[in-house]
Amino acid sequence: MKQYEQQVKKLVSQMTLEEKASLCSGADFWNTKAIPRLQLSSVMVSDGPHGLRKQSGPADHLGLNDSMEAVCFPAGSAMASSFDRTLIRHIGQLLGEEAKSEHIHTLLGPAINIKRSPLCGRNFEYLSEDPYLAGEMASSYVEGVQSQDVGVSVKHYAANNQEYRRMSTDSTVDERTLREIYLKAFEITVRNSRPWTIMGAYNRLNGTYCCENEWLLTTVLREEWGFDGIVMSDWGAVNNRVRALQAGLNLEMPASDGLTDQLIVDAVKDGSLDITVLDNAVSDLVNWVLKGQPETSFSGEYDKALHHEESRKAAAQCAVLLKNEANILPLSKRNTVAFIGPFAKVPRFQGGGSSHIHASRLIGAVEAAKTLPVIYAAGVEADGETRSEALLSEAISAAKQATAAVLFAGLPESFESEGYDRTHLELPACQNELIEAVAAVQPNTIIVLHNGSPVAMPWLDHVAAVLEMYLGGQAVGAAAVDLLYGDANPCGKLAETFPLRIEDTPSYLNFPGDGQTVRYGEGVFVGYRWYDSRHMKVLFPFGHGLSYTTFAFDQLSLSSETLTDGEQLTVRISIKNTGLLAGSEVVQLYIAPPEKQLDYRPAQELKGFEKTALQPGAEKTVTFVLDTRAFAYYRSSNSCWYAPSGCYELRIGNSSRNILCRASVTLKTKPPRLIYSESLTMGDLLEHGMMNAFGALLQDNALFNANTSTPATDENTALTPEMMEAMLGGLPLHAIARNKTREEIQKILDLG
Ligand code: BGC
């Protein structure tokens, strides 16, 4: 039952047709319409996701006009790298507090689209290439925000993985890929944390605009996953308002100046729109409005200084130490260090577009290190992309004078933003040149990166350390200093693979499509699923991240050697801090399917992770509980998740490429009823262990019996069982049971 069911029923029953239709689009850019005579108030929504962009003046959805001051937390790519549910929940709670104190009813985030290509301009806002990680992180975010009685809008639903022609392009994706990769994070979030709203994406999916896609908005979202909130459109994403309403879109944003409200009224009047469709949509809308009443929940000023400090701590926990040769880091506070690069003074800390925050404060590394023996040189012009001979020489001499050089590099704003995609992975040429020049004179060169998504590192072998800060929010400079000098210990892990070359990436040949259509030709092989299945070399693998301490993984144990439908398997692993400093490690659990299935399943998939903080010498047991769904793939022919019987490997490690313990479990599951289709082969029956049906079909087959009744006399014509299986495996059932009807074959299939 909906929270305010009785009140909603009463209100909707008192509304005129025009009033109902009026609620289905915004009053202006950020507010919904009120119905004063029924005391139904208007509510305000605002971006999101990593800070509040409340606009009280001129409004826009591209981050062009100003907004109220707010605290800028680490962007999505950084947040996900924490692999830390508790931290993300906490950030969500702080965001919720800010939203509440600014009378914001619903925050437009989290943004959870899968990083299909590292080139997507909006990847900085998104969480991961892995749907399980993205879903878990998003669930924690939603729990945090909604704990403050502020709603969220989980966006952008769905398959909106590029900026190129983002408002019209048609993402062509097969159902299995959708279910396993692009819908999965939404499914996890909806099931785990009941978000108040979902935002329908701009693009089309398999020919239909997402905001008009009934399968997406109603069949899957509401009927299968039990979503009970409202779906709002992305800003300007509605194409045909009446069709969108019928498909399950409650709210069009922003305002349509009454035009589309009138279309709804007309459609009800001429009978083309069933009034109950409108009533249901409006009931959901009213229920949503009543959930958060800003007048009553307003909590006054929040503590900006405290939130800034929390943002600093968060940025340190999100950063990923990619390389640390000979433990060059942490640095000693006694030695003179050269900070080089304009980002050392003014860090790039957030991305461009609708998530752009008016940050309450910004602290760069130079300012944060003002009590330490640090010298500064820019090395390149302030924009980060213009070369200067004079600044280059100055940087080289600063590097020579110091015991170490920390070079703050990264992508300038113009390189990545909402609205357009990158075309390559390179840093600006002048920064690469600066890094090489500094590294040539200073063996202790450390690179700090400020970027929203992976970059190529042609200089990697020439530098001693690389610290990935991502776009770490307004306190990122201070967090970088905390990490560089050991006041904080790095504990982030890459939530995306860093590829060696753009040509290696899974969607390379299909991204961003031809302008009309983008074909998701790589299927489920996204991110590490692609690189690991193809045994490809990468720059840094998914899940990678170093620490200043060391950890040992040991005593992997399973509660059982077998697992069947309805049962649970408990996996335990002990982890010990074997170093000298306190630190946190992320235990990652991957599942590899039985070898025979490898050709159509990724080599391994992340199915569990747990971040654990340990004092030196301390030891803990980490526990994962799995059921057969964790082993399943989506079987489109049966429209269900299915984990075939067989022996699966459980792999525990601290990156997808550093597996430290392994164990096996045998699944004994019941295959779904095999429904006859013309593409079913005898091999499918073998794979499903359907020996009765297999035998019955063979026995009945004249062609086969004729061929096999005479035993082969000549060695050359003898068929081995493997050859027989391979030959028979490819035979379609309709070819072997030519005299049978569909119904008759189905009966044989049902023999099992
Ligand atoms: C973005 C959304 C954002 C909305 C409102 C759109 O352009 O895609 O993520 O919430 O604008 O600013």
Tab-separated table of C-alpha atoms in Angstrom, residues 293-659:
chain	number	residue	atom	x	y	z
A	293	GLN	CA	6.826	18.524	2.533
A	294	PRO	CA	9.604	21.126	2.632
A	295	GLU	CA	7.629	23.482	4.865
A	296	THR	CA	7.478	20.955	7.648
A	297	SER	CA	10.809	19.239	7.166
A	298	PHE	CA	12.959	22.368	6.869
A	299	SER	CA	15.810	21.960	9.316
A	300	GLY	CA	17.476	25.353	9.034
A	301	GLU	CA	21.095	26.009	8.145
A	302	TYR	CA	23.419	23.084	7.767
A	303	ASP	CA	27.024	23.322	8.877
A	304	LYS	CA	28.929	24.192	5.674
A	305	ALA	CA	32.337	24.037	7.340
A	306	LEU	CA	31.601	20.576	8.685
A	307	HIS	CA	30.356	19.396	5.287
A	308	HIS	CA	33.540	20.748	3.709
A	309	GLU	CA	35.603	18.691	6.169
A	310	GLU	CA	33.510	15.619	5.426
A	311	SER	CA	34.070	16.205	1.734
A	312	ARG	CA	37.820	16.300	2.383
A	313	LYS	CA	37.750	12.993	4.264
A	314	ALA	CA	35.593	11.464	1.559
A	315	ALA	CA	37.935	12.591	-1.233
A	316	ALA	CA	40.834	10.884	0.533
A	317	GLN	CA	38.868	7.649	0.829
A	318	CYS	CA	37.897	7.745	-2.835
A	319	ALA	CA	41.398	8.321	-4.247
A	320	VAL	CA	43.207	5.422	-5.878
A	321	LEU	CA	46.946	4.900	-5.536
A	322	LEU	CA	47.781	3.419	-8.923
A	323	LYS	CA	51.547	3.080	-8.594
A	324	ASN	CA	53.992	3.527	-5.714
A	325	GLU	CA	57.428	2.298	-6.694
A	326	ALA	CA	59.807	1.596	-3.810
A	327	ASN	CA	57.232	3.078	-1.443
A	328	ILE	CA	58.133	6.599	-2.505
A	329	LEU	CA	54.865	7.691	-0.892
A	330	PRO	CA	54.125	8.863	1.713
A	331	LEU	CA	56.523	11.807	1.599
A	332	SER	CA	58.374	13.128	4.595
A	333	LYS	CA	57.143	16.498	5.858
A	334	ARG	CA	60.760	17.540	6.466
A	335	ASN	CA	61.995	17.468	2.872
A	336	THR	CA	61.521	20.144	0.246
A	337	VAL	CA	59.016	19.080	-2.392
A	338	ALA	CA	58.185	20.833	-5.664
A	339	PHE	CA	54.447	21.061	-6.404
A	340	ILE	CA	54.124	21.526	-10.163
A	341	GLY	CA	51.170	22.270	-12.426
A	342	PRO	CA	48.335	24.798	-12.290
A	343	PHE	CA	46.026	22.153	-10.764
A	344	ALA	CA	48.246	22.274	-7.634
A	345	LYS	CA	46.856	25.752	-7.002
A	346	VAL	CA	43.390	25.482	-8.535
A	347	PRO	CA	42.451	21.819	-8.797
A	348	ARG	CA	39.974	20.540	-11.331
A	349	PHE	CA	37.450	19.251	-8.859
A	350	GLN	CA	34.138	18.871	-10.693
A	351	GLY	CA	32.768	18.410	-14.196
A	352	GLY	CA	30.808	20.619	-16.529
A	353	GLY	CA	27.069	20.564	-17.193
A	354	SER	CA	24.024	20.068	-15.032
A	355	SER	CA	26.041	18.792	-12.054
A	356	HIS	CA	28.137	21.963	-11.859
A	357	ILE	CA	28.080	23.272	-8.294
A	358	HIS	CA	28.666	26.749	-6.951
A	359	ALA	CA	31.199	25.431	-4.445
A	360	SER	CA	31.166	27.024	-0.993
A	361	ARG	CA	34.966	26.845	-0.856
A	362	LEU	CA	37.856	25.512	-2.877
A	363	ILE	CA	41.152	24.432	-1.499
A	364	GLY	CA	44.166	23.615	-3.639
A	365	ALA	CA	47.143	21.479	-2.633
A	366	VAL	CA	49.521	24.454	-2.422
A	367	GLU	CA	47.252	26.168	0.098
A	368	ALA	CA	46.696	22.934	2.026
A	369	ALA	CA	50.474	22.405	2.296
A	370	LYS	CA	51.297	25.977	3.306
A	371	THR	CA	53.066	24.955	6.532
A	372	LEU	CA	55.266	22.432	4.707
A	373	PRO	CA	58.525	23.023	2.778
A	374	VAL	CA	56.869	23.193	-0.660
A	375	ILE	CA	57.966	25.211	-3.668
A	376	TYR	CA	55.586	25.825	-6.552
A	377	ALA	CA	55.969	26.082	-10.317
A	378	ALA	CA	53.139	26.129	-12.874
A	379	GLY	CA	54.955	24.338	-15.730
A	380	VAL	CA	52.161	25.141	-18.222
A	381	GLU	CA	49.647	27.971	-18.557
A	382	ALA	CA	46.753	28.198	-16.070
A	383	ASP	CA	44.286	26.536	-18.494
A	384	GLY	CA	46.331	23.328	-18.300
A	385	GLU	CA	46.477	22.977	-22.060
A	386	THR	CA	48.802	25.736	-23.263
A	387	ARG	CA	52.549	25.231	-23.484
A	388	SER	CA	55.008	27.832	-22.164
A	389	GLU	CA	58.762	27.488	-22.597
A	390	ALA	CA	59.461	29.819	-19.664
A	391	LEU	CA	57.100	27.967	-17.310
A	392	LEU	CA	58.549	24.634	-18.422
A	393	SER	CA	62.120	25.693	-17.577
A	394	GLU	CA	60.965	27.095	-14.254
A	395	ALA	CA	59.328	23.762	-13.407
A	396	ILE	CA	62.437	21.812	-14.350
A	397	SER	CA	64.622	23.911	-12.089
A	398	ALA	CA	62.106	23.625	-9.210
A	399	ALA	CA	62.117	19.841	-9.650
A	400	LYS	CA	65.929	19.802	-9.531
A	401	GLN	CA	66.035	21.799	-6.296
A	402	ALA	CA	63.627	19.519	-4.410
A	403	THR	CA	63.922	15.972	-3.082
A	404	ALA	CA	60.718	15.019	-4.910
A	405	ALA	CA	58.380	16.560	-7.467
A	406	VAL	CA	54.616	16.184	-7.261
A	407	LEU	CA	53.061	17.023	-10.580
A	408	PHE	CA	49.352	17.810	-10.552
A	409	ALA	CA	48.105	16.806	-13.993
A	410	GLY	CA	44.718	16.027	-15.473
A	411	LEU	CA	42.045	16.896	-17.962
A	412	PRO	CA	41.155	20.551	-18.375
A	413	GLU	CA	37.444	21.418	-18.321
A	414	SER	CA	37.295	21.702	-22.079
A	415	PHE	CA	38.319	18.053	-22.450
A	416	GLU	CA	35.311	16.399	-20.796
A	417	SER	CA	31.809	17.552	-19.990
A	418	GLU	CA	28.150	16.772	-20.197
A	419	GLY	CA	27.053	17.474	-23.763
A	420	TYR	CA	30.006	16.008	-25.666
A	421	ASP	CA	32.271	12.984	-25.654
A	422	ARG	CA	36.021	12.777	-25.827
A	423	THR	CA	37.597	11.409	-28.991
A	424	HIS	CA	40.814	10.144	-27.401
A	425	LEU	CA	42.352	9.278	-24.028
A	426	GLU	CA	45.289	11.699	-24.088
A	427	LEU	CA	46.173	14.394	-21.596
A	428	PRO	CA	47.016	17.739	-23.193
A	429	ALA	CA	50.344	17.348	-25.025
A	430	CYS	CA	51.954	20.117	-22.953
A	431	GLN	CA	51.234	18.175	-19.744
A	432	ASN	CA	52.750	14.964	-21.120
A	433	GLU	CA	55.809	16.963	-22.159
A	434	LEU	CA	56.026	18.569	-18.712
A	435	ILE	CA	55.808	15.183	-16.965
A	436	GLU	CA	58.569	13.697	-19.154
A	437	ALA	CA	60.786	16.751	-18.639
A	438	VAL	CA	60.364	16.747	-14.853
A	439	ALA	CA	60.803	12.971	-14.594
A	440	ALA	CA	64.027	13.254	-16.611
A	441	VAL	CA	65.618	15.427	-13.905
A	442	GLN	CA	63.864	14.124	-10.806
A	443	PRO	CA	63.658	10.349	-10.177
A	444	ASN	CA	61.176	10.924	-7.350
A	445	THR	CA	58.395	12.226	-9.560
A	446	ILE	CA	54.847	11.646	-8.379
A	447	ILE	CA	51.799	12.316	-10.539
A	448	VAL	CA	48.520	13.415	-8.973
A	449	LEU	CA	45.657	13.126	-11.455
A	450	HIS	CA	42.493	15.225	-11.655
A	451	ASN	CA	40.297	13.724	-14.347
A	452	GLY	CA	36.799	12.340	-14.689
A	453	SER	CA	37.727	9.217	-16.608
A	454	PRO	CA	40.773	7.193	-17.669
A	455	VAL	CA	43.685	8.837	-19.442
A	456	ALA	CA	46.630	7.361	-21.322
A	457	MET	CA	49.929	7.477	-19.413
A	458	PRO	CA	52.769	7.299	-21.936
A	459	TRP	CA	55.155	8.352	-19.170
A	460	LEU	CA	54.111	5.722	-16.638
A	461	ASP	CA	57.445	3.869	-16.617
A	462	HIS	CA	59.344	7.091	-15.985
A	463	VAL	CA	57.533	8.230	-12.844
A	464	ALA	CA	57.700	6.765	-9.348
A	465	ALA	CA	54.069	7.071	-8.274
A	466	VAL	CA	50.594	7.918	-9.566
A	467	LEU	CA	47.740	9.001	-7.323
A	468	GLU	CA	44.339	9.155	-9.028
A	469	MET	CA	42.175	11.791	-7.275
A	470	TYR	CA	39.458	11.925	-9.991
A	471	LEU	CA	37.246	15.004	-9.726
A	472	GLY	CA	37.336	14.829	-5.964
A	473	GLY	CA	35.147	17.769	-4.957
A	474	GLN	CA	35.965	21.118	-3.421
A	475	ALA	CA	38.382	19.765	-0.784
A	476	VAL	CA	40.327	17.573	-3.206
A	477	GLY	CA	43.529	19.642	-2.849
A	478	ALA	CA	43.594	19.110	0.904
A	479	ALA	CA	42.761	15.423	0.523
A	480	ALA	CA	45.659	15.027	-1.928
A	481	VAL	CA	48.048	16.551	0.620
A	482	ASP	CA	46.652	14.284	3.371
A	483	LEU	CA	47.432	11.280	1.187
A	484	LEU	CA	50.802	12.461	-0.134
A	485	TYR	CA	52.162	12.959	3.391
A	486	GLY	CA	50.524	9.921	4.993
A	487	ASP	CA	47.901	11.669	7.127
A	488	ALA	CA	45.500	9.477	5.216
A	489	ASN	CA	46.189	6.042	3.741
A	490	PRO	CA	44.909	5.436	0.185
A	491	CYS	CA	42.140	2.840	0.058
A	492	GLY	CA	40.228	3.454	-3.185
A	493	LYS	CA	39.968	0.919	-6.000
A	494	LEU	CA	39.311	1.529	-9.664
A	495	ALA	CA	35.633	1.197	-10.488
A	496	GLU	CA	36.616	1.057	-14.167
A	497	THR	CA	39.436	-0.430	-16.200
A	498	PHE	CA	42.144	1.909	-17.448
A	499	PRO	CA	42.831	0.616	-20.965
A	500	LEU	CA	46.166	0.832	-22.734
A	501	ARG	CA	44.708	2.210	-25.942
A	502	ILE	CA	41.301	3.396	-27.047
A	503	GLU	CA	41.435	0.730	-29.782
A	504	ASP	CA	41.361	-1.931	-27.051
A	505	THR	CA	38.066	-0.813	-25.551
A	506	PRO	CA	35.030	-3.068	-26.003
A	507	SER	CA	32.808	-0.541	-27.763
A	508	TYR	CA	35.603	0.894	-29.937
A	509	LEU	CA	34.031	-0.078	-33.275
A	510	ASN	CA	30.507	0.834	-32.208
A	511	PHE	CA	30.911	4.070	-30.268
A	512	PRO	CA	29.212	6.528	-30.642
A	513	GLY	CA	27.317	5.113	-33.622
A	514	ASP	CA	26.246	6.774	-36.827
A	515	GLY	CA	24.115	9.522	-35.311
A	516	GLN	CA	20.872	7.595	-35.759
A	517	THR	CA	21.717	4.362	-34.031
A	518	VAL	CA	24.362	3.077	-31.672
A	519	ARG	CA	24.718	-0.683	-31.710
A	520	TYR	CA	25.846	-2.252	-28.434
A	521	GLY	CA	27.674	-4.901	-30.434
A	522	GLU	CA	30.003	-5.953	-27.611
A	523	GLY	CA	26.977	-7.309	-25.728
A	524	VAL	CA	27.629	-8.206	-22.103
A	525	PHE	CA	31.386	-7.877	-22.583
A	526	VAL	CA	31.703	-4.426	-21.042
A	527	GLY	CA	34.705	-3.234	-19.017
A	528	TYR	CA	36.710	-5.972	-17.332
A	529	ARG	CA	34.242	-8.551	-18.646
A	530	TRP	CA	35.817	-7.822	-22.049
A	531	TYR	CA	39.469	-7.438	-21.073
A	532	ASP	CA	39.495	-10.450	-18.742
A	533	SER	CA	37.632	-12.721	-21.142
A	534	ARG	CA	40.091	-11.841	-23.896
A	535	HIS	CA	43.148	-11.992	-21.588
A	536	MET	CA	44.127	-8.530	-22.735
A	537	LYS	CA	46.777	-6.358	-21.182
A	538	VAL	CA	45.425	-3.208	-19.562
A	539	LEU	CA	47.047	-0.143	-18.029
A	540	PHE	CA	45.353	-0.710	-14.661
A	541	PRO	CA	42.695	-3.352	-14.041
A	542	PHE	CA	39.258	-2.975	-12.521
A	543	GLY	CA	39.430	-3.091	-8.725
A	544	HIS	CA	43.099	-2.077	-8.560
A	545	GLY	CA	44.360	0.276	-5.856
A	546	LEU	CA	47.381	0.243	-3.546
A	547	SER	CA	47.844	1.120	0.113
A	548	TYR	CA	50.714	2.246	2.313
A	549	THR	CA	50.240	-0.951	4.294
A	550	THR	CA	49.978	-4.578	3.192
A	551	PHE	CA	47.251	-7.187	3.614
A	552	ALA	CA	47.147	-10.953	3.552
A	553	PHE	CA	44.090	-12.963	2.474
A	554	ASP	CA	43.753	-16.441	3.893
A	555	GLN	CA	41.445	-19.306	4.914
A	556	LEU	CA	38.816	-19.069	2.229
A	557	SER	CA	35.995	-21.362	3.264
A	558	LEU	CA	32.563	-22.220	1.907
A	559	SER	CA	29.606	-23.385	3.967
A	560	SER	CA	28.959	-26.128	1.424
A	561	GLU	CA	30.474	-27.720	-1.664
A	562	THR	CA	27.150	-27.591	-3.465
A	563	LEU	CA	24.383	-25.066	-3.946
A	564	THR	CA	20.886	-25.526	-5.192
A	565	ASP	CA	17.828	-23.317	-5.828
A	566	GLY	CA	16.503	-21.737	-2.626
A	567	GLU	CA	19.725	-22.345	-0.671
A	568	GLN	CA	22.394	-19.906	0.430
A	569	LEU	CA	26.137	-20.282	0.330
A	570	THR	CA	28.270	-18.514	2.923
A	571	VAL	CA	31.768	-17.575	1.838
A	572	ARG	CA	34.293	-16.603	4.486
A	573	ILE	CA	37.744	-15.174	4.061
A	574	SER	CA	40.161	-13.900	6.612
A	575	ILE	CA	42.066	-10.684	5.976
A	576	LYS	CA	44.987	-9.407	7.998
A	577	ASN	CA	46.850	-6.092	7.999
A	578	THR	CA	50.442	-7.299	7.727
A	579	GLY	CA	52.032	-3.849	7.457
A	580	LEU	CA	52.947	-1.091	9.884
A	581	LEU	CA	50.125	1.400	9.256
A	582	ALA	CA	46.384	1.352	9.764
A	583	GLY	CA	44.565	0.981	6.462
A	584	SER	CA	41.546	-0.339	4.603
A	585	GLU	CA	41.336	-3.026	1.978
A	586	VAL	CA	38.519	-4.009	-0.356
A	587	VAL	CA	37.929	-7.742	-0.511
A	588	GLN	CA	36.484	-8.499	-3.942
A	589	LEU	CA	34.585	-11.655	-4.840
A	590	TYR	CA	34.386	-12.700	-8.487
A	591	ILE	CA	32.548	-15.722	-9.866
A	592	ALA	CA	33.818	-17.627	-12.902
A	593	PRO	CA	31.331	-19.887	-14.727
A	594	PRO	CA	32.059	-23.511	-15.671
A	595	GLU	CA	34.621	-23.592	-18.456
A	596	LYS	CA	32.217	-24.949	-21.036
A	597	GLN	CA	30.111	-21.828	-20.756
A	598	LEU	CA	32.981	-19.415	-21.161
A	599	ASP	CA	32.309	-18.592	-24.779
A	600	TYR	CA	29.078	-16.806	-24.019
A	601	ARG	CA	29.672	-15.726	-20.451
A	602	PRO	CA	32.268	-13.276	-19.195
A	603	ALA	CA	35.336	-14.991	-17.735
A	604	GLN	CA	34.385	-13.642	-14.301
A	605	GLU	CA	31.992	-11.172	-12.708
A	606	LEU	CA	32.055	-9.194	-9.475
A	607	LYS	CA	29.435	-10.550	-7.082
A	608	GLY	CA	30.560	-9.204	-3.730
A	609	PHE	CA	32.868	-6.640	-2.163
A	610	GLU	CA	33.542	-5.440	1.342
A	611	LYS	CA	35.783	-2.639	2.547
A	612	THR	CA	37.489	-3.422	5.834
A	613	ALA	CA	39.507	-1.096	8.067
A	614	LEU	CA	42.298	-2.775	10.018
A	615	GLN	CA	44.927	-1.644	12.509
A	616	PRO	CA	48.442	-3.056	11.975
A	617	GLY	CA	48.447	-6.740	12.887
A	618	ALA	CA	44.653	-6.905	13.140
A	619	GLU	CA	42.675	-9.616	11.398
A	620	LYS	CA	39.012	-9.926	10.431
A	621	THR	CA	36.753	-12.411	8.726
A	622	VAL	CA	34.763	-11.064	5.817
A	623	THR	CA	31.564	-12.906	4.933
A	624	PHE	CA	29.577	-13.016	1.699
A	625	VAL	CA	26.237	-14.739	1.332
A	626	LEU	CA	25.303	-15.895	-2.163
A	627	ASP	CA	22.310	-17.589	-3.694
A	628	THR	CA	21.975	-19.104	-7.148
A	629	ARG	CA	21.019	-15.725	-8.659
A	630	ALA	CA	24.652	-14.608	-8.175
A	631	PHE	CA	25.667	-17.376	-10.594
A	632	ALA	CA	22.952	-16.708	-13.142
A	633	TYR	CA	22.815	-15.155	-16.553
A	634	TYR	CA	19.681	-13.819	-18.214
A	635	ARG	CA	18.177	-16.412	-20.474
A	636	SER	CA	16.210	-14.446	-23.032
A	637	SER	CA	14.471	-17.452	-24.574
A	638	ASN	CA	12.815	-18.166	-21.228
A	639	SER	CA	12.717	-14.588	-19.946
A	640	CYS	CA	14.366	-15.593	-16.704
A	641	TRP	CA	17.623	-15.671	-14.758
A	642	TYR	CA	19.211	-19.069	-14.911
A	643	ALA	CA	22.310	-20.513	-13.265
A	644	PRO	CA	23.138	-23.737	-15.111
A	645	SER	CA	24.373	-26.685	-13.080
A	646	GLY	CA	28.125	-27.113	-13.030
A	647	CYS	CA	31.282	-26.251	-11.196
A	648	TYR	CA	31.856	-22.526	-10.605
A	649	GLU	CA	35.001	-20.930	-9.256
A	650	LEU	CA	34.828	-18.352	-6.483
A	651	ARG	CA	37.768	-15.983	-6.723
A	652	ILE	CA	38.772	-13.602	-3.975
A	653	GLY	CA	41.250	-10.868	-4.676
A	654	ASN	CA	42.000	-7.186	-4.511
A	655	SER	CA	41.531	-6.497	-8.212
A	656	SER	CA	40.066	-8.402	-11.121
A	657	ARG	CA	43.638	-9.352	-12.053
A	658	ASN	CA	44.990	-10.103	-8.599
A	659	ILE	CA	43.109	-13.159	-7.411
